[in-house]
Amino acid sequence: MYNSKQMEQTKTPESFTRYAKNNLSYNKDAIVMYIDMNSFFASCEQQDNPDLRNKPIGVITHPAANACVIAPSIEAKKYGAKTGMRLTEVRELCPQIIPVLARPPRYRDYHVRIISVLKKYCDDVLPRSIDEAVMNFTSYRLVYDDFTVIAKKIKADLRVICGEYVKCSIGIAPNGFLAKLATEIQKPDGLIEITPENIDGHLSKMKLTDLPGIARANEKRLLTIGIRNPLMLRHASEALLRKAFGGVVGNYWHRRLNFGEVDMYKNGYRGMSAGRTLSRLQRESKQSMESMLISLCTRLEQRMVKQEVFCRELVFSIKYYDGTRWDTKVKLAVPSQDAMDMRKYIKQKMDEFEQVRRTALLNNKVQHMGVAISNFVTDKHMQYSLFDNQIRRDLLRKAMYAIKDEYGKNSVRRAAETIQHDVMRDAIGFGSVKDLYEGNHFNQYLLEDDVLGAKAERSTQKKKVDLPDIDWDVFQDEEVRLEYQRQLQEAG
């Protein structure tokens, strides 16, 4: 049985623990399933808005004529539109393209729904990105008879929980890399299994650059030693591949293509960064740029509080439209996670530069601002001075974020955050989803819209919806799925 309370329970760090580790041995009998959502952001928008369905749309980062298209729909891709193109470029290929402004909290909500479905079939689920996840079924070989049947059931369940327009390609193979490669063979809505018996047949039809991780530079290295295609790469010796890649990376490639597992890992943070491209209106206002700096520092503060770490190094950078840039690095004598401290150190460096050069760093030529932090120390290893109040400030900060956890991220703010609080739009990428599962907490903030005021948030975020239980054994019945989907839509 599967109900709304269980869906809520999936939003905990324990639900996303990774149990399996890399295995340097070669295991042809392992079973790994890779789920890759098709045109994910665009598909979510088409699911939510019937007027966009079956039309070429492009999800854009901000409302501008030359905005970046971060997700063209399947229909737009048929015209040649690609992720990362500017909207003007896409219009040349597809004049009827419909630009849609990105809604990051909505896509994260879909991501959580997807993971909740996957967890029904396997405890060993690792989210690889906002639109990808890998499932290790190796210990389930005696539980399930046919994993292609399981993949089809997952697709059917996703259609109910997310909607018929949110589709995925699924790959099955003895390791994560080959399972991901299988998802690339058939899109959209594909299902391919790579086995020891058919792997050579699949690889023989590919180019080196069809392999995830092999770009032009690596292709050139391989061509230099006589490896011209993925099939030759698979059957090359480890010694030759070490020579080609310059070390242990060659061993990794040999294992990937011969059923070893080297990609099942979860990195901790070595650094964090936050950056934004400024709009024309923001560039014209020094207050907007100051508020952007505060917002960037606040975003990093929130992440450090969730991770329970403090930074010892801080880098601030400004890029200008003429191609020039200004950077500064600050090494902190006392590790910090406080946004206003970070802003203070950055402003000190900016003031020193401006006094010498007699020029303003924040001007109407600013294109991008970014803050990066690194060299972390955990809160357990913090050493405090007896002569300041940093301990009390750190406890107050924790209390503030505890209130945010309970009542919404905008229920309490610093005074500095209320000045042009919406200057930094929420952003989302296809990369890591570690921010959702930071530290010992599920980051509920990332599922919330950036609306100032606790009342508005609590009315939406704290609303409880009682949905009917699902009998997953009969969930393959079309009428059952349609009825549940109708009730889910009515519940909002």
Coordinates of C-alpha atoms in Angstrom, one line a residue:
M1 CA 0.0 0.0 0.0
Y2 CA 1.2 3.5 -0.7
N3 CA -0.4 6.6 0.6
S4 CA 0.2 10.4 1.1
K5 CA 1.8 9.9 4.5
Q6 CA 4.3 7.6 3.0
M7 CA 5.1 10.2 0.3
E8 CA 5.8 12.7 3.1
Q9 CA 8.1 10.2 4.8
T10 CA 10.2 9.9 1.6
K11 CA 11.3 13.5 2.3
T12 CA 13.9 12.5 4.9
P13 CA 17.6 11.9 4.5
E14 CA 17.3 8.3 5.6
S15 CA 15.1 7.6 2.6
F16 CA 18.0 8.5 0.3
T17 CA 20.8 6.7 2.0
R18 CA 23.2 5.0 -0.5
Y19 CA 24.0 1.4 0.7
A20 CA 26.0 0.1 -2.2
K21 CA 29.6 1.0 -2.8
N22 CA 32.0 0.7 -5.7
N23 CA 33.2 -2.7 -6.5
L24 CA 36.5 -3.1 -8.2
S25 CA 35.8 -6.7 -9.2
Y26 CA 34.1 -7.5 -12.5
N27 CA 30.5 -8.6 -11.9
K28 CA 28.5 -9.6 -14.9
D29 CA 25.6 -10.7 -12.7
A30 CA 25.0 -7.3 -11.1
I31 CA 21.7 -5.5 -11.9
V32 CA 21.7 -1.7 -12.1
M33 CA 18.8 0.4 -13.5
Y34 CA 19.3 4.0 -14.6
I35 CA 16.3 6.4 -14.9
D36 CA 16.8 9.4 -17.1
M37 CA 13.8 11.8 -17.4
N38 CA 13.2 13.1 -20.9
S39 CA 13.3 16.9 -21.5
F40 CA 12.5 17.1 -17.8
F41 CA 11.8 20.8 -17.1
A42 CA 9.8 21.2 -20.3
S43 CA 7.9 18.0 -19.7
C44 CA 6.9 19.2 -16.2
E45 CA 5.6 22.5 -17.7
Q46 CA 3.6 20.6 -20.3
Q47 CA 2.1 18.4 -17.7
D48 CA 1.1 21.3 -15.6
N49 CA -0.2 23.4 -18.5
P50 CA -2.4 21.6 -21.1
D51 CA -2.0 24.6 -23.5
L52 CA 1.7 23.8 -23.8
R53 CA 1.3 20.1 -24.6
N54 CA 2.6 18.8 -28.0
K55 CA 4.0 22.2 -28.7
P56 CA 7.7 23.3 -29.0
I57 CA 8.5 25.1 -25.8
G58 CA 11.8 26.2 -24.2
V59 CA 12.3 26.7 -20.5
I60 CA 14.3 29.8 -19.9
T61 CA 16.3 31.1 -16.9
H62 CA 14.9 34.7 -16.9
P63 CA 12.5 36.8 -18.9
A64 CA 14.8 38.2 -21.6
A65 CA 14.9 38.0 -25.4
N66 CA 18.4 36.4 -25.2
A67 CA 17.8 34.1 -22.2
C68 CA 19.4 30.7 -22.0
V69 CA 17.1 27.8 -22.9
I70 CA 17.8 25.2 -20.2
A71 CA 15.3 22.7 -21.4
P72 CA 13.8 22.5 -24.9
S73 CA 10.8 20.2 -25.2
I74 CA 10.8 17.0 -27.3
E75 CA 8.9 18.9 -30.0
A76 CA 11.5 21.7 -30.0
K77 CA 14.4 19.3 -30.2
K78 CA 13.0 18.0 -33.5
Y79 CA 13.8 21.4 -35.0
G80 CA 17.4 21.2 -33.7
A81 CA 17.0 23.1 -30.4
K82 CA 19.5 22.1 -27.8
T83 CA 20.0 22.7 -24.1
G84 CA 22.2 25.7 -23.5
M85 CA 21.2 27.6 -26.7
R86 CA 20.1 31.2 -26.4
L87 CA 16.5 31.9 -27.1
T88 CA 17.4 33.9 -30.2
E89 CA 19.3 30.9 -31.6
V90 CA 16.3 28.6 -30.9
R91 CA 13.9 31.1 -32.6
E92 CA 16.0 30.8 -35.8
L93 CA 15.6 27.1 -35.8
C94 CA 12.0 27.0 -34.5
P95 CA 10.1 30.4 -35.0
Q96 CA 7.1 29.0 -33.1
I97 CA 9.0 28.3 -29.9
I98 CA 7.1 29.2 -26.7
P99 CA 9.4 30.5 -24.0
V100 CA 8.4 29.4 -20.4
L101 CA 10.0 30.9 -17.3
A102 CA 11.6 28.2 -15.1
R103 CA 10.0 27.3 -11.8
P104 CA 12.7 25.5 -9.8
P105 CA 10.6 24.5 -6.8
R106 CA 8.1 22.8 -9.0
Y107 CA 10.8 20.7 -10.7
R108 CA 12.3 19.7 -7.3
D109 CA 8.8 18.6 -6.3
Y110 CA 8.6 16.4 -9.3
H111 CA 12.0 15.0 -8.5
V112 CA 10.9 14.0 -5.0
R113 CA 7.8 12.3 -6.5
I114 CA 10.0 10.4 -8.9
I115 CA 12.4 9.2 -6.1
S116 CA 9.4 8.2 -4.0
V117 CA 8.2 5.8 -6.8
L118 CA 11.7 4.3 -7.2
K119 CA 11.9 3.6 -3.5
K120 CA 8.9 1.4 -3.7
Y121 CA 10.9 -1.1 -5.8
C122 CA 14.4 -0.8 -4.3
D123 CA 15.9 0.6 -1.1
D124 CA 19.2 1.3 -2.9
V125 CA 18.4 4.5 -4.9
L126 CA 21.0 7.2 -5.6
P127 CA 19.8 10.5 -7.1
R128 CA 22.4 11.5 -9.6
S129 CA 20.9 14.8 -10.7
I130 CA 17.5 16.6 -10.7
D131 CA 16.4 14.3 -13.6
E132 CA 18.4 11.2 -13.2
A133 CA 18.7 8.4 -10.6
V134 CA 20.4 5.0 -10.4
M135 CA 19.0 1.9 -8.6
N136 CA 21.1 -1.1 -7.6
F137 CA 19.0 -4.2 -7.9
T138 CA 21.9 -6.7 -7.4
S139 CA 20.6 -7.9 -4.0
Y140 CA 17.0 -8.2 -5.5
R141 CA 17.8 -10.9 -8.0
L142 CA 15.8 -13.4 -6.0
V143 CA 13.0 -11.0 -5.4
Y144 CA 12.2 -10.1 -9.1
D145 CA 12.0 -12.5 -12.0
D146 CA 12.2 -10.0 -14.9
F147 CA 13.7 -6.5 -14.5
T148 CA 12.3 -5.3 -17.8
V149 CA 8.9 -5.9 -16.3
I150 CA 9.9 -3.9 -13.2
A151 CA 11.1 -1.1 -15.5
K152 CA 7.7 -1.1 -17.2
K153 CA 5.9 -0.9 -13.9
I154 CA 8.1 2.0 -12.8
K155 CA 7.1 3.8 -16.0
A156 CA 3.5 3.2 -15.4
D157 CA 3.7 4.4 -11.8
L158 CA 5.5 7.5 -12.8
R159 CA 2.7 8.3 -15.3
V160 CA 0.3 8.2 -12.4
I161 CA 2.3 10.1 -9.8
C162 CA 3.8 12.7 -12.3
G163 CA 1.5 12.6 -15.3
E164 CA 1.6 11.1 -18.8
Y165 CA 3.8 13.9 -20.2
V166 CA 6.6 13.4 -17.7
K167 CA 8.4 10.5 -19.4
C168 CA 11.7 8.7 -18.9
S169 CA 14.2 6.4 -20.6
I170 CA 15.4 3.4 -18.5
G171 CA 18.6 1.5 -19.0
I172 CA 19.5 -1.8 -17.4
A173 CA 23.0 -3.2 -17.2
P174 CA 25.6 -4.7 -14.8
N175 CA 26.9 -1.3 -13.8
G176 CA 25.8 2.3 -13.5
F177 CA 27.8 3.5 -16.5
L178 CA 26.4 1.0 -18.9
A179 CA 22.9 1.5 -17.6
K180 CA 23.2 5.2 -18.3
L181 CA 24.6 4.5 -21.7
A182 CA 21.5 2.3 -22.4
T183 CA 19.3 5.3 -21.7
E184 CA 21.0 7.2 -24.5
I185 CA 20.3 4.5 -27.1
Q186 CA 16.5 5.0 -27.2
K187 CA 14.8 8.4 -26.5
P188 CA 12.2 9.4 -25.5
D189 CA 10.5 6.8 -23.4
G190 CA 13.1 4.1 -24.1
L191 CA 13.8 0.8 -22.3
I192 CA 17.1 -0.9 -23.3
E193 CA 19.1 -3.6 -21.4
I194 CA 22.8 -4.1 -22.0
T195 CA 24.0 -7.6 -21.2
P196 CA 27.3 -9.5 -21.6
E197 CA 25.8 -11.1 -24.7
N198 CA 24.7 -7.9 -26.5
I199 CA 27.2 -5.2 -25.3
D200 CA 29.5 -5.6 -28.3
G201 CA 26.6 -5.2 -30.7
H202 CA 25.6 -1.9 -29.1
L203 CA 29.1 -0.6 -28.9
S204 CA 29.9 -1.4 -32.5
K205 CA 27.2 1.1 -33.6
M206 CA 28.6 4.0 -31.6
K207 CA 31.3 6.6 -31.9
L208 CA 33.8 7.3 -29.1
T209 CA 32.0 10.6 -28.3
D210 CA 28.7 8.7 -27.8
L211 CA 30.2 7.5 -24.5
P212 CA 29.4 9.8 -21.5
G213 CA 32.7 11.3 -20.4
I214 CA 34.5 11.0 -23.8
A215 CA 34.7 14.4 -25.3
R216 CA 36.9 15.7 -28.1
A217 CA 40.1 15.8 -26.0
N218 CA 39.7 12.2 -24.8
E219 CA 38.8 11.0 -28.3
K220 CA 42.0 12.5 -29.6
R221 CA 44.0 10.7 -26.9
L222 CA 42.4 7.4 -27.9
L223 CA 42.8 7.9 -31.6
T224 CA 46.5 8.6 -31.0
I225 CA 47.0 5.0 -29.7
G226 CA 44.8 3.4 -32.3
I227 CA 41.5 3.1 -30.5
R228 CA 38.9 4.3 -33.0
N229 CA 35.6 3.2 -31.5
P230 CA 33.9 2.0 -28.2
L231 CA 34.3 -1.6 -29.1
M232 CA 38.0 -1.3 -29.4
L233 CA 38.1 0.6 -26.2
R234 CA 36.3 -2.2 -24.4
H235 CA 38.7 -4.8 -25.5
A236 CA 41.9 -2.8 -25.0
S237 CA 44.2 -3.8 -22.1
E238 CA 44.3 -1.8 -18.9
A239 CA 47.9 -1.0 -19.4
L240 CA 47.1 0.6 -22.8
L241 CA 44.2 2.6 -21.4
R242 CA 46.4 3.8 -18.5
K243 CA 48.8 5.1 -21.1
A244 CA 46.1 6.8 -23.1
F245 CA 44.4 8.5 -20.1
G246 CA 47.6 9.1 -18.1
G247 CA 46.9 6.9 -15.0
V248 CA 44.2 5.4 -13.0
V249 CA 41.4 6.9 -15.2
G250 CA 42.4 4.2 -17.7
N251 CA 41.7 1.5 -15.2
Y252 CA 38.3 3.1 -14.6
W253 CA 37.4 3.0 -18.3
H254 CA 38.4 -0.7 -18.5
R255 CA 36.1 -1.5 -15.6
R256 CA 33.2 0.5 -16.9
L257 CA 33.1 -1.4 -20.2
N258 CA 33.8 -4.8 -18.6
F259 CA 31.1 -4.8 -15.9
G260 CA 33.1 -3.3 -13.0
E261 CA 31.6 -0.6 -10.8
V262 CA 33.5 2.7 -10.3
D263 CA 30.7 5.3 -10.5
M264 CA 28.6 4.5 -7.4
Y265 CA 29.8 7.1 -5.0
K266 CA 28.5 10.2 -3.4
N267 CA 30.9 13.1 -3.0
G268 CA 30.9 15.4 0.0
Y269 CA 31.4 19.1 -0.5
R270 CA 34.9 20.4 -1.2
G271 CA 33.5 23.8 -2.0
M272 CA 30.2 25.7 -2.5
S273 CA 29.4 28.5 -4.8
A274 CA 26.5 30.8 -5.7
G275 CA 26.4 33.1 -8.7
R276 CA 23.9 35.0 -10.9
T277 CA 23.9 36.9 -14.2
L278 CA 22.4 40.4 -13.7
S279 CA 19.6 41.8 -15.8
R280 CA 19.7 45.3 -17.3
L281 CA 17.6 46.8 -14.5
Q282 CA 19.8 45.2 -11.9
R283 CA 22.9 46.6 -13.5
E284 CA 21.5 50.1 -13.5
S285 CA 20.9 50.0 -9.7
K286 CA 23.7 49.9 -7.2
Q287 CA 21.2 48.9 -4.5
S288 CA 20.2 45.9 -6.6
M289 CA 23.8 44.8 -7.0
E290 CA 24.3 45.2 -3.2
S291 CA 21.2 43.2 -2.5
M292 CA 22.4 40.5 -5.0
L293 CA 25.7 40.2 -3.0
I294 CA 23.7 39.8 0.2
S295 CA 21.5 37.1 -1.4
L296 CA 24.5 35.2 -2.7
C297 CA 26.1 35.2 0.8
T298 CA 22.8 34.2 2.4
R299 CA 22.4 31.3 0.1
L300 CA 25.8 30.0 1.1
E301 CA 25.1 30.6 4.7
Q302 CA 22.0 28.5 4.5
R303 CA 23.9 25.6 2.9
M304 CA 26.7 25.8 5.5
V305 CA 24.2 25.7 8.4
K306 CA 22.5 22.7 6.8
Q307 CA 25.8 21.0 6.3
E308 CA 27.0 22.0 9.8
V309 CA 30.3 23.5 8.4
F310 CA 32.2 26.8 8.5
C311 CA 34.4 28.1 5.7
R312 CA 38.0 29.3 5.9
E313 CA 38.3 30.7 2.4
L314 CA 36.1 33.0 0.4
V315 CA 36.4 34.2 -3.2
F316 CA 34.3 36.9 -4.8
S317 CA 34.3 37.5 -8.6
I318 CA 32.7 40.0 -11.0
K319 CA 32.5 39.5 -14.7
Y320 CA 31.9 42.5 -17.0
Y321 CA 30.4 42.7 -20.5
D322 CA 33.7 43.8 -22.0
G323 CA 35.3 40.5 -21.1
T324 CA 37.2 41.7 -18.1
R325 CA 36.8 40.5 -14.5
W326 CA 37.7 41.3 -10.9
D327 CA 38.4 38.6 -8.3
T328 CA 39.4 38.7 -4.7
K329 CA 40.2 36.0 -2.2
V330 CA 39.8 36.2 1.6
K331 CA 41.4 33.8 4.0
L332 CA 39.5 33.9 7.3
A333 CA 41.5 33.7 10.6
V334 CA 38.3 32.5 12.3
P335 CA 36.1 30.1 10.2
S336 CA 32.6 31.6 9.5
Q337 CA 29.3 30.7 8.1
D338 CA 27.6 34.1 8.6
A339 CA 26.4 35.8 5.5
M340 CA 26.9 39.4 6.8
D341 CA 30.4 38.6 7.8
M342 CA 31.2 37.3 4.3
R343 CA 29.6 40.4 2.8
K344 CA 31.7 42.6 5.2
Y345 CA 35.0 40.9 4.2
I346 CA 34.1 41.3 0.5
K347 CA 33.2 44.9 0.9
Q348 CA 36.5 45.6 2.6
K349 CA 38.4 44.2 -0.3
M350 CA 36.2 46.2 -2.8
D351 CA 36.7 49.4 -0.8
E352 CA 40.5 49.0 -0.8
F353 CA 40.6 48.5 -4.5
E354 CA 38.2 51.4 -5.3
Q355 CA 40.3 53.8 -3.1
V356 CA 43.4 52.9 -5.0
R357 CA 42.0 52.8 -8.6
R358 CA 39.4 55.5 -8.1
T359 CA 36.7 53.4 -9.9
A360 CA 33.5 51.7 -8.9
L361 CA 33.5 47.9 -9.2
L362 CA 29.7 47.8 -9.1
N363 CA 28.6 49.6 -12.3
N364 CA 26.3 49.2 -15.3
K365 CA 28.8 47.0 -17.1
V366 CA 28.5 44.1 -14.6
Q367 CA 27.4 40.9 -16.2
H368 CA 27.8 38.3 -13.5
M369 CA 28.5 38.1 -9.7
G370 CA 29.7 35.0 -7.8
V371 CA 30.8 34.0 -4.4
A372 CA 32.6 30.7 -3.7
I373 CA 33.7 29.2 -0.3
S374 CA 36.0 26.3 0.5
N375 CA 38.4 24.9 3.1
F376 CA 35.7 23.8 5.5
V377 CA 35.8 22.9 9.2
T378 CA 32.9 21.1 10.9
D379 CA 31.0 22.6 13.8
K380 CA 32.4 19.9 16.0
H381 CA 36.0 21.1 15.3
M382 CA 35.3 24.8 15.7
Q383 CA 37.6 26.5 18.2
Y384 CA 36.0 29.6 19.8
S385 CA 37.7 32.5 21.5
L386 CA 36.9 33.4 25.1
F387 CA 36.7 37.1 24.2
D388 CA 33.9 37.4 21.6
N389 CA 30.3 36.4 21.2
Q390 CA 30.6 34.1 18.2
I391 CA 29.2 31.1 20.1
R392 CA 26.0 33.0 20.8
R393 CA 25.8 34.3 17.2
D394 CA 26.2 30.7 15.9
L395 CA 23.5 29.4 18.2
L396 CA 21.2 32.3 17.2
R397 CA 21.7 31.4 13.5
K398 CA 20.8 27.8 14.2
A399 CA 17.7 28.9 16.0
M400 CA 16.7 31.1 13.0
Y401 CA 17.0 28.2 10.6
A402 CA 15.1 26.0 13.0
I403 CA 12.2 28.5 12.8
K404 CA 12.5 28.5 9.0
D405 CA 12.3 24.7 9.0
E406 CA 9.1 24.8 11.0
Y407 CA 7.3 27.8 9.5
G408 CA 8.8 28.3 6.0
K409 CA 12.0 29.9 4.7
N410 CA 10.6 33.4 4.6
S411 CA 9.0 33.3 8.0
V412 CA 12.0 35.1 9.5
R413 CA 14.6 37.2 7.7
R414 CA 17.4 39.6 8.6
A415 CA 16.6 43.2 8.0
A416 CA 19.3 43.3 5.2
E417 CA 17.4 40.6 3.4
T418 CA 14.2 42.5 3.2
I419 CA 15.7 45.2 0.9
Q420 CA 14.9 44.0 -2.7
H421 CA 14.5 40.5 -1.3
D422 CA 13.5 39.1 -4.7
V423 CA 16.6 40.4 -6.5
M424 CA 18.0 36.8 -6.8
R425 CA 15.7 34.4 -8.6
D426 CA 15.8 30.8 -7.7
A427 CA 17.9 28.8 -10.1
I428 CA 18.2 25.2 -11.0
G429 CA 20.5 23.0 -12.9
F430 CA 20.7 19.4 -14.1
G431 CA 23.7 18.7 -11.9
S432 CA 24.0 17.6 -8.4
V433 CA 20.9 17.4 -6.1
K434 CA 23.0 17.4 -2.9
D435 CA 21.4 20.6 -1.9
L436 CA 18.1 18.8 -1.5
Y437 CA 19.6 16.4 0.9
E438 CA 22.1 18.6 2.8
G439 CA 23.7 17.5 6.0
N440 CA 21.2 15.7 8.3
H441 CA 18.2 17.5 6.8
F442 CA 16.0 17.3 3.8
N443 CA 16.1 20.8 2.4
Q444 CA 12.4 21.8 2.4
Y445 CA 13.3 25.4 1.4
L446 CA 14.0 24.2 -2.2
L447 CA 10.4 23.1 -2.5
E448 CA 9.1 26.5 -1.5
D449 CA 8.3 29.4 -3.7
D450 CA 10.3 32.6 -2.8
V451 CA 7.2 34.5 -1.4
L452 CA 7.9 37.0 1.3
G453 CA 5.8 36.3 4.4
A454 CA 5.2 33.2 6.4
K455 CA 1.4 33.3 6.0
A456 CA 1.5 32.8 2.2
E457 CA 3.9 29.9 2.6
R458 CA 2.2 28.1 5.4
S459 CA -1.1 28.2 3.4
T460 CA 0.6 26.3 0.6
Q461 CA 3.4 24.3 2.2
K462 CA 1.7 23.1 5.4
K463 CA -1.5 22.0 3.6
K464 CA -2.2 18.3 4.1
V465 CA -3.7 16.3 1.3
D466 CA -5.3 12.9 2.1
L467 CA -5.0 10.7 -1.0
P468 CA -6.5 7.3 -1.3
D469 CA -4.2 4.3 -0.7
I470 CA -2.7 2.6 -3.7
D471 CA -2.7 -1.2 -4.0
W472 CA 0.4 -1.5 -6.1
D473 CA -0.5 -5.0 -7.2
V474 CA -3.5 -3.8 -9.1
F475 CA -1.9 -0.5 -10.1
Q476 CA -1.3 -1.7 -13.7
D477 CA -5.0 -1.5 -14.3
E478 CA -5.6 1.6 -16.6
E479 CA -8.8 2.6 -14.8
V480 CA -7.2 2.5 -11.4
R481 CA -4.3 4.7 -12.6
L482 CA -6.6 7.2 -14.2
E483 CA -8.9 7.4 -11.2
Y484 CA -5.9 8.0 -8.9
Q485 CA -4.5 10.6 -11.2
R486 CA -7.8 12.4 -11.3
Q487 CA -8.0 12.5 -7.5
L488 CA -4.3 13.7 -7.3
Q489 CA -5.0 16.6 -9.7
E490 CA -8.1 17.6 -7.7
A491 CA -6.1 17.6 -4.5
G492 CA -3.6 20.0 -6.2

